[in-house]
XYZ file of C-alpha atoms in Angstrom:
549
model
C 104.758 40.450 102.394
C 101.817 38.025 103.379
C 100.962 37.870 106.801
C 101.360 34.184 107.435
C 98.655 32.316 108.321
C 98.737 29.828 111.473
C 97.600 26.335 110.547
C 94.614 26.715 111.769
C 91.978 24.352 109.852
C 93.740 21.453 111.599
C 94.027 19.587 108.091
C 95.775 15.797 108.155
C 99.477 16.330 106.505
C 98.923 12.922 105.009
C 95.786 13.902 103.471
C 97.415 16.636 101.855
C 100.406 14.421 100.966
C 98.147 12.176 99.105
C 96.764 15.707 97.619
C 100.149 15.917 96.020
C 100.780 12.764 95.022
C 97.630 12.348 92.925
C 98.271 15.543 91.461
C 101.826 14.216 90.611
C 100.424 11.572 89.218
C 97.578 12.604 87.150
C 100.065 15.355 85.964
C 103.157 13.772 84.843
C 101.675 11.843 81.865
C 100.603 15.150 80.408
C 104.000 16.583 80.852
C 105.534 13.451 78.812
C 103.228 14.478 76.302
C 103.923 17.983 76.454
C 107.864 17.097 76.011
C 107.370 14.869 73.332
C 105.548 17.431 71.274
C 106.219 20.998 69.971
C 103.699 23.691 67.661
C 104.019 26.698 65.871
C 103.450 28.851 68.824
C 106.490 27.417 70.401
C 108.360 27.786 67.387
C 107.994 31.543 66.836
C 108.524 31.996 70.491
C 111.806 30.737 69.711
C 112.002 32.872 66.676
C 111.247 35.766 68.888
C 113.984 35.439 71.187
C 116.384 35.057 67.903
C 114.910 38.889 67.824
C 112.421 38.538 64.591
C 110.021 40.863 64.580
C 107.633 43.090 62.170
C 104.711 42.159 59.874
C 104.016 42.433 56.347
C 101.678 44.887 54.871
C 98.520 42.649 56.171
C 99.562 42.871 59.432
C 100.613 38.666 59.436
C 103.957 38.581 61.902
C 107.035 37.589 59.871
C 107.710 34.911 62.629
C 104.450 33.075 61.114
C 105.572 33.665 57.132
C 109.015 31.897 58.181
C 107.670 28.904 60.451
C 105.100 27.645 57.934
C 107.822 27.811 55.440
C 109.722 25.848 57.439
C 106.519 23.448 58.211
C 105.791 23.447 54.354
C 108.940 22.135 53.443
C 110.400 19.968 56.128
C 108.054 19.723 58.798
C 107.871 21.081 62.136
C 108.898 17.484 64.155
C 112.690 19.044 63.727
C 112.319 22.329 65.368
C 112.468 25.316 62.973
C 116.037 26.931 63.979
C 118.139 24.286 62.391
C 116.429 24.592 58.739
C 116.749 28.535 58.942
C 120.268 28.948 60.267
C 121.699 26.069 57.879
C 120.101 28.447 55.337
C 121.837 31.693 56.591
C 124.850 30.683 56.642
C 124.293 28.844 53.194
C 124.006 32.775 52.345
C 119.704 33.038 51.292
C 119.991 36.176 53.589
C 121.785 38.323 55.330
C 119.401 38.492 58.516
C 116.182 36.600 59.943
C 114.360 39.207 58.714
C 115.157 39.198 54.961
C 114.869 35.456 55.058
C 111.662 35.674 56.206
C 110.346 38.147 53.597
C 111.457 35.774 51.009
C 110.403 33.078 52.575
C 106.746 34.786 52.725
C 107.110 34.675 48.597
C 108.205 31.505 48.076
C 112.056 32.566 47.629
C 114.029 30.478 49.966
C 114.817 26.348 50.283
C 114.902 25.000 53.521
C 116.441 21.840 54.200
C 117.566 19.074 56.900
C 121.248 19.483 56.779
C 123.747 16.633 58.597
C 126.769 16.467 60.248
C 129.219 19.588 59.576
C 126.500 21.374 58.135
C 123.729 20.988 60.808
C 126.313 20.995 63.734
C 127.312 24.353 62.683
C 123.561 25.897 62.009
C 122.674 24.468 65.371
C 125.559 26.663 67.313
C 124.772 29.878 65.545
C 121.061 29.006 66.681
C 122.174 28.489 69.973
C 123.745 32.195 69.728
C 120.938 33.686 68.553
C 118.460 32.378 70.689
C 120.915 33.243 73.612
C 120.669 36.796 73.088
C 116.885 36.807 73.354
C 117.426 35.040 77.049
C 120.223 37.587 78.145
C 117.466 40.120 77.708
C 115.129 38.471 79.466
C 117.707 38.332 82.484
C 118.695 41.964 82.268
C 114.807 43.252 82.298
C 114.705 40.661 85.405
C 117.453 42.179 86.733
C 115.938 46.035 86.155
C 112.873 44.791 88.417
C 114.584 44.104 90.751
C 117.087 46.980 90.715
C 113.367 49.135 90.849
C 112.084 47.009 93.839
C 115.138 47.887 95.766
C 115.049 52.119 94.764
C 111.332 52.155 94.516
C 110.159 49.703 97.340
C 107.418 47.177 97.472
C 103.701 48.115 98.688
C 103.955 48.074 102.509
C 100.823 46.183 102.826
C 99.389 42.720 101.209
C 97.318 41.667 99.445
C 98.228 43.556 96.414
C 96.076 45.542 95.275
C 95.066 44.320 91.637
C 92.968 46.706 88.773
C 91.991 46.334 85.782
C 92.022 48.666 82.712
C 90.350 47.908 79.168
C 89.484 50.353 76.978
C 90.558 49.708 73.993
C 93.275 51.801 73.343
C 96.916 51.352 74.739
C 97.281 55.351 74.542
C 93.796 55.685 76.500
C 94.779 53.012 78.771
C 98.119 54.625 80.306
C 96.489 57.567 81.588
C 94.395 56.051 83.327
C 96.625 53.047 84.648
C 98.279 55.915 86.101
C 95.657 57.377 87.894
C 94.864 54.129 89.207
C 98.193 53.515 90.458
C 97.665 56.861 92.467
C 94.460 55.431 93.584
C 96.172 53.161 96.040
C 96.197 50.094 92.874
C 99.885 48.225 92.893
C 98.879 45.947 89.967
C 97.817 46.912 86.566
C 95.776 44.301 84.461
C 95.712 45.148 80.908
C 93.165 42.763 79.979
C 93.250 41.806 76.275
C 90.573 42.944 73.200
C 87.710 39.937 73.521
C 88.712 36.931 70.860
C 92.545 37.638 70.836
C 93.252 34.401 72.265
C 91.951 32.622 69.421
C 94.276 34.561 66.926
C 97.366 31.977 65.632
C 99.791 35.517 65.751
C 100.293 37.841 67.940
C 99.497 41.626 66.540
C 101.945 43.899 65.315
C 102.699 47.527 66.897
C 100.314 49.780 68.896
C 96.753 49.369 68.707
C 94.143 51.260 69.296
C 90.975 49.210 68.995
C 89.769 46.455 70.334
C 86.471 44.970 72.001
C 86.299 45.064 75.677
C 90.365 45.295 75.710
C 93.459 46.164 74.077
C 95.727 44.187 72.300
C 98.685 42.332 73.399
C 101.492 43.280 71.423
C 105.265 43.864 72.051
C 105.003 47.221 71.448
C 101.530 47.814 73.971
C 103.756 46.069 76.466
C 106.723 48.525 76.300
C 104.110 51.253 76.346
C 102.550 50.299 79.491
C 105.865 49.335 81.074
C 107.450 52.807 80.618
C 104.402 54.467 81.877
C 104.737 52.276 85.078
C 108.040 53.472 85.561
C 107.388 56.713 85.464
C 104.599 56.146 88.421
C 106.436 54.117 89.993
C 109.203 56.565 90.533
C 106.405 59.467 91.464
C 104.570 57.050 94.018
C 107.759 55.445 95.271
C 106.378 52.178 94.824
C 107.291 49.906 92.165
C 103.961 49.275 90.256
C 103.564 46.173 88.520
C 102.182 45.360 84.956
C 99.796 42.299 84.279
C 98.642 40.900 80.881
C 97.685 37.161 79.291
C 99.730 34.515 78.622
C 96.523 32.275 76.866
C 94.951 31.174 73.754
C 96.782 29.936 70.647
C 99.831 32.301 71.002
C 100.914 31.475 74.686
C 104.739 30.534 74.477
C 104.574 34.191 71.922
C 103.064 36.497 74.595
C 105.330 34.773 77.159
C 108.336 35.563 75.598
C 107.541 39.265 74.493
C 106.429 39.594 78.258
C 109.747 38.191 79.396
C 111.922 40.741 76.578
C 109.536 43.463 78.209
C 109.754 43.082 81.836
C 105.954 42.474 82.416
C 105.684 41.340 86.063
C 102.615 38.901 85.965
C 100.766 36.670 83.600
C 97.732 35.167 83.397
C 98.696 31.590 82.537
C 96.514 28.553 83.305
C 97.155 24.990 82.554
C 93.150 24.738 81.386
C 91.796 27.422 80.995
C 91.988 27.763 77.331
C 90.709 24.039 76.752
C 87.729 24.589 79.069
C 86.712 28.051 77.756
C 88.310 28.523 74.518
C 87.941 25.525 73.097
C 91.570 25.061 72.126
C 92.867 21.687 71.442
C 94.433 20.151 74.836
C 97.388 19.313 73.539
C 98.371 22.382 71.854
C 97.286 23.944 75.311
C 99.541 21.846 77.589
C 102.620 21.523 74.724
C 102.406 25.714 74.836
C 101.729 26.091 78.464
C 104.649 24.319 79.745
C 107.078 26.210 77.388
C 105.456 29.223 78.643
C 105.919 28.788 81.815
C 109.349 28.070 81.274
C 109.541 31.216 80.488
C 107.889 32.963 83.151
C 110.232 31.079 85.668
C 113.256 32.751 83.853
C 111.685 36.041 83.883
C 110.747 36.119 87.379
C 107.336 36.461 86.646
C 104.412 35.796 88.583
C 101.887 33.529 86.831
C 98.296 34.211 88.045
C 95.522 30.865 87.667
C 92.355 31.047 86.225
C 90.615 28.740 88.947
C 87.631 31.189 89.404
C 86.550 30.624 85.522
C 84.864 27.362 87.361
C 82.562 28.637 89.640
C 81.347 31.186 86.774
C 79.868 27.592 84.440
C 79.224 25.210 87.683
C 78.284 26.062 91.322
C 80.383 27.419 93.768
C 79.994 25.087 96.264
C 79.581 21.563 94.737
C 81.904 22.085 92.527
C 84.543 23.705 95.525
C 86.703 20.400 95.275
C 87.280 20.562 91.380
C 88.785 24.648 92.089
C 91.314 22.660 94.575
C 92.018 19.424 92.180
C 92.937 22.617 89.611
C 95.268 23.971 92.166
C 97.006 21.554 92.615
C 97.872 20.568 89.096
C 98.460 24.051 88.178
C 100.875 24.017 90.952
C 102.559 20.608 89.803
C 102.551 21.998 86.192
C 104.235 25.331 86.993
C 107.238 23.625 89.261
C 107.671 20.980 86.528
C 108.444 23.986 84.231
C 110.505 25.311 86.828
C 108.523 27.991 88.736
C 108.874 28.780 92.214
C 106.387 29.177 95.121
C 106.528 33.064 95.550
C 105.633 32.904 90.950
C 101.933 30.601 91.904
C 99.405 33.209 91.982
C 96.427 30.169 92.462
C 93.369 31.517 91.760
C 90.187 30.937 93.320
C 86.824 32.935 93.975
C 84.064 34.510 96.040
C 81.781 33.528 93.961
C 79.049 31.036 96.106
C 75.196 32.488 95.747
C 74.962 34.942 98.138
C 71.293 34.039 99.047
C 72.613 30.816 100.611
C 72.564 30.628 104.066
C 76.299 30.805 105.952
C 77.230 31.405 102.153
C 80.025 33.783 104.100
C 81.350 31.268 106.426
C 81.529 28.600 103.196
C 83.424 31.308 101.649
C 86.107 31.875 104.256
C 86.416 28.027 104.501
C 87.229 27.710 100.654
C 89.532 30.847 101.198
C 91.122 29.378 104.281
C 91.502 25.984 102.445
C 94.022 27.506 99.714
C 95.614 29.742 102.145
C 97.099 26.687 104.001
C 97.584 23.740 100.984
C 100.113 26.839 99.219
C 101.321 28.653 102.333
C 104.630 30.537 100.532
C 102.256 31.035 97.075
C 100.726 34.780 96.641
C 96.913 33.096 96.112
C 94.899 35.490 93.631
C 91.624 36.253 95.218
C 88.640 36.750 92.821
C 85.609 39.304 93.386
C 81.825 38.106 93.324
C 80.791 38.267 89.205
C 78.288 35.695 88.612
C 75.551 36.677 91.070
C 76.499 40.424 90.605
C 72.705 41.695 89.396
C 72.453 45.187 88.380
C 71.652 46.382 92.128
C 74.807 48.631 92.617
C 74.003 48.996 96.554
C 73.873 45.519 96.807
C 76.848 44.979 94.673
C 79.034 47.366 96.295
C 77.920 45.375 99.940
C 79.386 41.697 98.242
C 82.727 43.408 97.060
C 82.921 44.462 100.992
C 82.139 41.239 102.258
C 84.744 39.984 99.470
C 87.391 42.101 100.402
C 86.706 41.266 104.053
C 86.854 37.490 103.622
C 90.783 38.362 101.884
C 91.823 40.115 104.765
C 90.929 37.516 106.850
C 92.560 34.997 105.097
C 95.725 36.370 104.263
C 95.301 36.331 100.335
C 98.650 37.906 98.411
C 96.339 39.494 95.457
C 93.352 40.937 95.189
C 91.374 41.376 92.474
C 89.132 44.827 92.769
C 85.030 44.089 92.406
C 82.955 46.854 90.789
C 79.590 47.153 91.703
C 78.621 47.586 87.924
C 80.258 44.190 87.146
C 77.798 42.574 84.886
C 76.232 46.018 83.743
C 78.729 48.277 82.537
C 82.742 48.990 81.167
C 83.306 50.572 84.692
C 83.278 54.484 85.158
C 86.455 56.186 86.506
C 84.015 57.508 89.148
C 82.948 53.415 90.080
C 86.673 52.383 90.018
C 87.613 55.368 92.694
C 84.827 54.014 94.964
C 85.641 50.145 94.383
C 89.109 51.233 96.096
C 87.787 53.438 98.473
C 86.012 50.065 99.695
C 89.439 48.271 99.441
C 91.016 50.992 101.614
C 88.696 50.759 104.151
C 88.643 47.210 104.610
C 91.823 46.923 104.521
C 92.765 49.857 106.778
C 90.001 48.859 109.477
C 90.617 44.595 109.208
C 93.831 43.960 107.552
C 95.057 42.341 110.882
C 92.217 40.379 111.206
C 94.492 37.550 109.804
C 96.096 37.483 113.088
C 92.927 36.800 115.368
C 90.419 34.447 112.839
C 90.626 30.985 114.652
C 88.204 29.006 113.444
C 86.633 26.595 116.454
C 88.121 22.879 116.476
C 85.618 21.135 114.300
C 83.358 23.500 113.982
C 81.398 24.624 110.637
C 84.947 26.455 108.864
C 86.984 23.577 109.571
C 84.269 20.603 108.502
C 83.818 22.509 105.408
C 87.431 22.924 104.330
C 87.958 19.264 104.921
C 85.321 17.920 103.522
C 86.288 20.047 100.056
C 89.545 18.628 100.526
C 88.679 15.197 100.581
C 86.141 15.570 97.752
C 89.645 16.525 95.550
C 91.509 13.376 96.759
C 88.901 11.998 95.722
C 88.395 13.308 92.226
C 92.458 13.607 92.116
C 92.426 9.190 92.919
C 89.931 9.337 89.817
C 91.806 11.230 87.566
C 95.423 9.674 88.553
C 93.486 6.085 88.738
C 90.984 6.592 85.504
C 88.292 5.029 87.874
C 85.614 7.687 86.904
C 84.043 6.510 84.337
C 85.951 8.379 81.693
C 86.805 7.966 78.460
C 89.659 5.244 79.172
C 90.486 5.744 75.239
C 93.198 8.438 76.174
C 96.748 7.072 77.752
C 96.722 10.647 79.690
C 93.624 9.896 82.440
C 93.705 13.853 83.186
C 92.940 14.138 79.260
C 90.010 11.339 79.503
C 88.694 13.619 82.572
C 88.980 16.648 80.745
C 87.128 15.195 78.314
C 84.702 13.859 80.496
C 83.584 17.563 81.413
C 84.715 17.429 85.018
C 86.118 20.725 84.591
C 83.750 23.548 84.388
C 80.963 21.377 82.962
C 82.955 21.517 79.601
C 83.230 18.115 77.619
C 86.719 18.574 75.678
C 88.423 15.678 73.957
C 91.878 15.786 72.569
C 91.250 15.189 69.692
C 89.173 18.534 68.726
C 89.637 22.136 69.368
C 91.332 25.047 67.720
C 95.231 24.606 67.565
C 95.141 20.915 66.725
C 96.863 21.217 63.034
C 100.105 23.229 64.235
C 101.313 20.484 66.744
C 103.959 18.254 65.533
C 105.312 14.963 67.557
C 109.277 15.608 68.051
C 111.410 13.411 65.677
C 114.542 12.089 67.144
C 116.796 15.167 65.739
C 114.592 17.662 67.301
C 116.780 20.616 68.431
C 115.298 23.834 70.252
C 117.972 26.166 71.681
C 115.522 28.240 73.714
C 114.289 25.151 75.515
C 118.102 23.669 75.978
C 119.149 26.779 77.593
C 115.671 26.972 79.523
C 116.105 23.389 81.250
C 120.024 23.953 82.033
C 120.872 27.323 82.279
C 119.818 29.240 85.717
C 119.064 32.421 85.404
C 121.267 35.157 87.009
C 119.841 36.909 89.981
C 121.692 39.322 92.511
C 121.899 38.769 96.310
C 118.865 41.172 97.199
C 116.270 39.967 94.622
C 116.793 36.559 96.027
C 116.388 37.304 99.111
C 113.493 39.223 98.106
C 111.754 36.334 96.442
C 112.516 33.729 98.848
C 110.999 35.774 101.556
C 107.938 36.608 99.341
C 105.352 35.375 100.740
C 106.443 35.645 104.401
């Protein structure tokens, strides 16, 4: 659990009120749109929970052959589930998967149908879709049936690793040895460029540049092989991959069906650094997020991507304006406190004087806006320079300033960031440096008092009014945006006040496969999403409502 942290920057409560009001504010229009609006990502999600899976001989996933059909013929405004389960039960196939395949050939006539006709498809829909979500809840239910035989790590912040090479049958190995290492989070991170792909890969893989493939079948890989150190370590060892790009509601769902634990899964981060289309980003983050909150998984923010284009200290406010609408985003969708994994970064020049002190600030700052959310905490990587000495000195430093803070995760540093794929032999001494910092300080949480108004505490406001400030923009549209846009977080967005990145909604990838909702939109997976609570027993609730405690 995370030590909690006394209230010690002194902030104003009404100040941080107003925090979360802007936030609210600048937010909600974005979530109308989001509503009012569905794509094909969101689409095949649903497909996916309907159980459709498999690709045809070029590797394109049936759930894409069937959707544009769909799209092709009646357009996507209705929500693809009514057209295809009219046309089962019309008899064009036996199974989603046969309709599909013709489909993919031209063999199959989709229609709009009415009354009888479309009440009926709608149910069997419903059905469908409804299986996908019970297994969802039962792989919830196996994590936390694991928790309670395996236990959680006995100390925070988890400890959070990353492996990447390529191949999901090289990976295991040595996510294993990792997780022996004294790691309690694996981060699969995903092949370079997957997150612009419109589908989601098919089966194992075993290539890919500077990561491995998500795929359903990579995720039930790793997953097993977690379980089987997690019952040797007697810890349960959780499983991390990326909920981003064009396929976002996709890998959401096939993390939910295969009991991943955590996702990567920012509101922006995609626009910003991707260069996807804003809408199709918000439309598919919401729904996955909806997702995540049924799972019970923990979404990690991508807040640190900021300091990496823009400076680490003048741009401190905009990593806090992000928090907070990531924060109003993800409990919109329905995700609790212990599921917010902000993100933020040690990432200010190191050659700065008190650059330490601004650092613990910052840290200190998101520590006590989310006091019940597990905050991800980011390792230097942008003035990491080839000196490996000096490297390995900053990750200390890093790892110091999260023990003194109280973060929930930590993300390891590598002394060869910037250099090299990371050795086995420079991931063993990355943790060694973990374990000692966190053997010889991790109780420093309990004794760092800042002085009353003294450096810590005149930073940390200042950075905080600096977002009320940008937030009272945003909400207002006083900045000097583009006030072309009805959403005034879209006009800032495109406005670069992000990451230095200019992106206007009406460019980016992604743009073609959103589709405003007609009136007779149906989606079962988002009906039983917004009404249906998810079933948990006594001791995982208690569990996560005492998570970050």
């Amino acid at each position: 659990m995370t030590p909690r942290v006394p209230r010690r920057l002194e902030l104003d409560p009404v100040t941080v009120r107003r925090a979360r009001t802007l936030a609210r504010r600048a937010g909600k229009p974005v979530v109308d749109l989001a509503r009012a609006h569905t794509t094909v990502s969101v689409e095949r999600a649903t497909l996916r929970m309907a159980g459709l899976t498999g690709a045809d001989h070029e590797n394109v996933p049936w759930v894409n052959h069937l959707v544009d059909a769909v799209r092709d013929q009646v357009g996507l405004e209705h929500g693809v589930t009514t057209p295809i389960w009219d046309a089962l039960i019309s008899g064009a196939a036996p199974d989603l998967l046969t309709l599909a395949q013709k489909a993919s050939s031209g063999g199959v006539t989709f229609r709009l149908p009415e009354k009888a006709h479309r009440t009926r498809a709608r149910r069997a829909a419903r059905t469908a879709v409804g299986r996908g979500i019970r297994t969802i809840d039962k792989q919830r239910a196996t994590r936390e049936r694991l928790i309670t035989r395996h236990g959680d790590p006995k100390q925070k912040p988890w400890i959070y690793l990353i492996v990447a090479t390529g191949d999901i049958r090289e990976d295991i190995p040595q996510a294993q040895e990792a997780a022996r290492e004294g790691a309690d989070i694996i981060a699969v991170i995903r092949s370079t460029g997957q997150s612009l792909l419109d589908f989601v890969p098919e089966g194992e893989t075993h290539e890919g540049y500077a990561g491995t493939y998500a795929t359903q079948e990579n995720f039930r890989l790793m997953r097993a092989a977690l379980d089987e150190s997690s019952k040797e370590l007697g810890r349960y060892i959780r499983l991390t991959n990326y909920a981003s790009g064009l396929c976002m509601p996709e890998i959401a769902t096939l993390a939910g069906l295969e009991r991943l634990d955590m996702m990567l899964n920012d509101s922006m981060y995609g626009i910003l650094f991707r260069d996807i289309n804003p809408i199709r980003t918000f439309v598919d983050q919401r729904f996955s997020r909806q997702v995540h909150a049924r799972a019970g998984i923990i979404i990690n923010t991508g807040e640190d991507n900021y300091l990496t284009t823009a400076d680490a200290v003048e741009a401190a406010h905009t990593v806090t304006v992000s928090q907070l609408l990531n924060e109003y985003f993800a409990k919109e969708a329905g995700l609790q406190d212990w599921q917010l994994g902000l993100g933020h970064a040690f990432e200010i020049d190191p050659s700065i004087p008190d650059s330490f002190r601004l650092e613990l600030a910052h840290a200190l700052l998101a520590r006590q806006l989310f006091p019940e959310a597990p905050l991800k905490w980011m390792p230097p990587t942008k003035h990491m320079t080839g000196d490996v000495f000096r490297g390995h000195l900053l990750d200390g430093f890093f790892n110091l300033a999260g023990a003194m803070t109280g973060q929930g995760i930590l993300l390891v540093g590598m002394m060869t960031e910037a250099v090299v794929t990371p050795w086995l032999s420079d991931r063993d001494l990355a943790l060694q440096n973990v374990r000692y910092v966190l053997n010889a300080a991790g109780g420093l949480t309990e004794d760092f008092h800042p002085p009353r108004d003294g450096f810590i505490q005149t930073r940390a406001r200042q950075v905080l009014d600096e977002a009320v400030a940008l937030l009272d923009e945003i909400a207002t549209g006083s900045g000097g945006a583009d006030t072309a846009y009805p959403q005034p977080l879209l006009a800032a967005i495109a406005d670069g006040t992000f990451g230095a990145m200019k992106r206007p909604p009406t460019k980016g990838k992604g743009l073609d496969g959103v589709a405003r909702k007609a009136d007779d939109y149906d989606n079962p997976a988002i009906d039983l999403l917004e009404t249906v609570d998810p079933p948990r027993s006594a001791a995982g609730r208690r569990r996560e409502e005492g998570a970050t405690r």
